Structures are given as structure tokens and as C-alpha cells.
Amino acid sequence: MSKTTKRKHVTKEVLDGYVLPAENQKIVKVLGGKGNNLHEVETAEGEKYLVSMPTKFRKNVWIKRGDYVLIQPIQEGEKVKAEIFAILYDSQIKYIQSQEKWPKEFVLPATTDVTRDISTVDTDDSSRSDDDLFVNTNRPQCVYESTDQSDSDDSSSAQPKDKDYE
């Protein structure tokens, strides 16, 4: 089997496979990659340990911090206590939630927004402010100050000033 064919089948299995956790498997949250195909995870009970990425997923499927995976414990490891069995994407997570197999400790932001009470949403336009807007931290912040000097050559009286250089 060629690399592309293998990649195609593994990707299809990961995206289209809807699995429920067996009695020895757990759903965990990925905290970060530790290198050498090892990932630190946290269980629903708050326990943290390392899990390994099986060879069939390596260089075919990537996971990142905050993703959820289904793991299967392994016997031979002290530091590495489990192996990733399946990577869970949004549609698979929704399927597991519909089957009521999702851990209650892992509350997803998407489910809390849907169940939010509509009466708590502020609809008054006058109470909105610019505090909710995104601030680009990659650019220097400019503040415009007005001066009341009548002898200045500039009549606009608004001069930009960088916060970073004061």
C-alpha cells in the first residue's frame, strides 16, 4: 500500500468513524505535545499523564492543545500510560454526547452557548461599548490628545502620541 493510499484510508477512518468508548477506554483532553509523538493529556478526574500517538496516525493526522481523544491504557509504561485510539472531532463529540457517554466534567463552549438563556442577552444598543472589540496587540497603541495652545502652527490641535514611547 502506498503512502498516499494509507494516508487516505487513515484520514477517512479518523473523520468518518463514530466510536463510543469501551469500558477500558477514556475520553481525555490534550494539554499539549511533548515531542517524539507523546502528548500530555488530562482525564475528566483531573489526572495528567503522557499518551503516545500510534504509528498509523503519525504524519497523517495532527492534534493540538484542547482537542479531545479516546485513549486505551497500555500495561508496559510508567510515564506513558495510554495510547491514542481515536481522535474526536466536533461531529464525533456531538454523537458521543447524544449517546450520553460524554464526561460531564468536560463542558464544551459550544454547548453552553446554545443553552444560554435568551433573556440574559443585552439588546440595548446604547449600553454597548468598544471594550468588547478585538484589540490588535501587534501594533503600537496610539492615543490622540488635544492641546489648547493657540500659538502653535498646527491648527488641528489633535496630535498622535504613542503609548509605548512616553
C-alpha positions as CSV (number, residue, x, y, z in Angstrom):
1,M,0.0,0.0,0.0
2,S,1.5,3.4,-1.0
3,K,1.8,6.3,1.4
4,T,-1.0,8.2,-0.2
5,T,-3.4,5.3,-0.1
6,K,-2.6,4.7,3.5
7,R,-3.0,8.4,4.3
8,K,-6.3,8.5,2.5
9,H,-7.7,5.5,4.4
10,V,-6.4,6.7,7.8
11,T,-7.8,10.2,7.3
12,K,-11.2,8.7,6.2
13,E,-11.2,6.4,9.3
14,V,-10.5,9.4,11.6
15,L,-13.0,11.7,10.1
16,D,-15.9,9.3,9.4
17,G,-15.5,6.8,12.2
18,Y,-18.0,7.3,15.0
19,V,-16.9,5.3,18.0
20,L,-18.2,5.1,21.6
21,P,-15.7,4.5,24.4
22,A,-15.5,0.9,25.6
23,E,-15.2,0.1,29.3
24,N,-11.4,0.2,29.3
25,Q,-11.2,3.4,27.2
26,K,-11.4,7.0,28.3
27,I,-12.1,10.4,26.7
28,V,-9.3,12.9,27.6
29,K,-8.4,16.4,26.7
30,V,-5.0,17.1,25.1
31,L,-2.9,19.6,27.1
32,G,0.0,19.8,24.6
33,G,2.6,17.9,22.6
34,K,5.7,16.8,24.4
35,G,7.7,15.7,21.4
36,N,8.5,12.3,20.0
37,N,4.8,11.6,19.3
38,L,4.0,12.0,23.0
39,H,1.1,14.2,24.2
40,E,0.2,15.3,27.7
41,V,-3.5,14.7,28.5
42,E,-5.9,15.3,31.3
43,T,-8.7,13.0,32.3
44,A,-12.1,14.0,33.5
45,E,-11.0,13.3,37.0
46,G,-8.1,15.8,36.6
47,E,-5.3,13.2,36.4
48,K,-2.4,14.2,34.0
49,Y,-0.1,11.8,32.2
50,L,1.5,11.1,28.8
51,V,0.0,9.2,25.9
52,S,1.6,8.0,22.7
53,M,0.4,8.6,19.1
54,P,0.2,5.2,17.3
55,T,2.3,4.8,14.1
56,K,-0.8,4.8,11.8
57,F,-1.7,8.4,12.9
58,R,1.9,9.8,12.7
59,K,2.4,12.3,9.8
60,N,-1.2,11.6,8.7
61,V,-3.3,13.3,11.4
62,W,-2.4,16.1,13.7
63,I,-3.8,17.1,17.1
64,K,-3.4,20.3,19.1
65,R,-4.0,21.7,22.5
66,G,-7.6,21.5,23.6
67,D,-8.6,18.6,21.3
68,Y,-10.3,15.5,22.7
69,V,-9.1,12.0,22.1
70,L,-10.1,8.5,23.0
71,I,-7.3,6.6,24.7
72,Q,-6.7,2.9,25.6
73,P,-4.5,2.1,28.6
74,I,-1.2,0.2,28.0
75,Q,0.4,-2.1,30.5
76,E,4.1,-1.6,29.8
77,G,4.5,2.1,30.5
78,E,5.4,4.0,33.7
79,K,5.4,7.5,32.2
80,V,3.4,6.8,29.1
81,K,0.2,5.2,30.4
82,A,-2.0,5.0,27.3
83,E,-2.2,5.1,23.5
84,I,-4.5,7.2,21.4
85,F,-7.2,5.1,20.0
86,A,-9.3,7.7,18.1
87,I,-9.2,11.5,17.6
88,L,-12.5,13.1,18.3
89,Y,-13.8,16.0,16.1
90,D,-16.9,18.1,16.5
91,S,-19.4,15.7,14.8
92,Q,-18.0,12.7,16.7
93,I,-18.2,14.6,20.0
94,K,-21.9,15.5,19.3
95,Y,-22.6,11.8,18.6
96,I,-21.0,10.8,21.9
97,Q,-23.0,13.5,23.7
98,S,-26.2,12.2,22.1
99,Q,-25.4,8.7,23.4
100,E,-24.8,10.2,26.8
101,K,-21.3,8.8,27.0
102,W,-19.5,12.2,27.2
103,P,-17.9,13.1,30.6
104,K,-19.8,15.8,32.5
105,E,-16.5,17.3,33.6
106,F,-15.7,18.3,30.0
107,V,-18.1,21.2,29.3
108,L,-17.7,22.4,25.7
109,P,-18.2,26.1,25.0
110,A,-20.5,25.4,22.0
111,T,-23.0,23.6,24.2
112,T,-23.0,26.4,26.8
113,D,-23.8,29.0,24.1
114,V,-26.7,27.0,22.8
115,T,-28.3,26.5,26.2
116,R,-27.8,30.1,27.3
117,D,-31.0,31.9,28.4
118,I,-32.1,34.3,25.7
119,S,-33.5,36.8,28.3
120,T,-30.0,37.5,29.5
121,V,-28.8,38.7,26.1
122,D,-28.4,42.5,26.1
123,T,-30.3,44.0,23.2
124,D,-29.9,47.7,24.2
125,D,-27.5,49.4,21.7
126,S,-26.8,52.3,24.0
127,S,-25.1,50.1,26.6
128,R,-22.6,48.6,24.1
129,S,-19.0,49.9,24.3
130,D,-15.8,49.4,22.4
131,D,-14.4,47.3,25.3
132,D,-15.8,44.2,23.6
133,L,-13.9,44.8,20.3
134,F,-10.7,42.9,19.4
135,V,-7.5,44.7,20.1
136,N,-4.6,44.0,17.9
137,T,-1.6,43.7,20.2
138,N,0.9,43.6,17.3
139,R,0.6,47.3,16.6
140,P,1.6,50.2,18.8
141,Q,-1.4,51.8,20.5
142,C,-1.9,55.5,19.6
143,V,-3.7,57.9,21.8
144,Y,-4.8,61.3,20.5
145,E,-4.5,64.2,22.9
146,S,-5.9,67.6,22.2
147,T,-3.9,70.7,23.1
148,D,-5.3,74.2,23.7
149,Q,-2.3,76.2,22.6
150,S,-3.3,79.0,20.2
151,D,0.3,79.9,19.3
152,S,1.1,76.5,17.7
153,D,1.5,76.3,13.9
154,D,-0.8,73.3,13.7
155,S,-4.5,74.3,13.9
156,S,-5.9,70.8,14.1
157,S,-4.9,70.5,17.8
158,A,-5.1,66.7,17.7
159,Q,-1.6,65.1,17.8
160,P,-1.0,61.4,17.8
161,K,1.2,60.1,20.7
162,D,2.5,56.6,21.1
163,K,1.8,54.9,24.4
164,D,4.9,52.9,24.1
165,Y,7.3,55.9,23.7
166,E,6.0,58.2,26.5
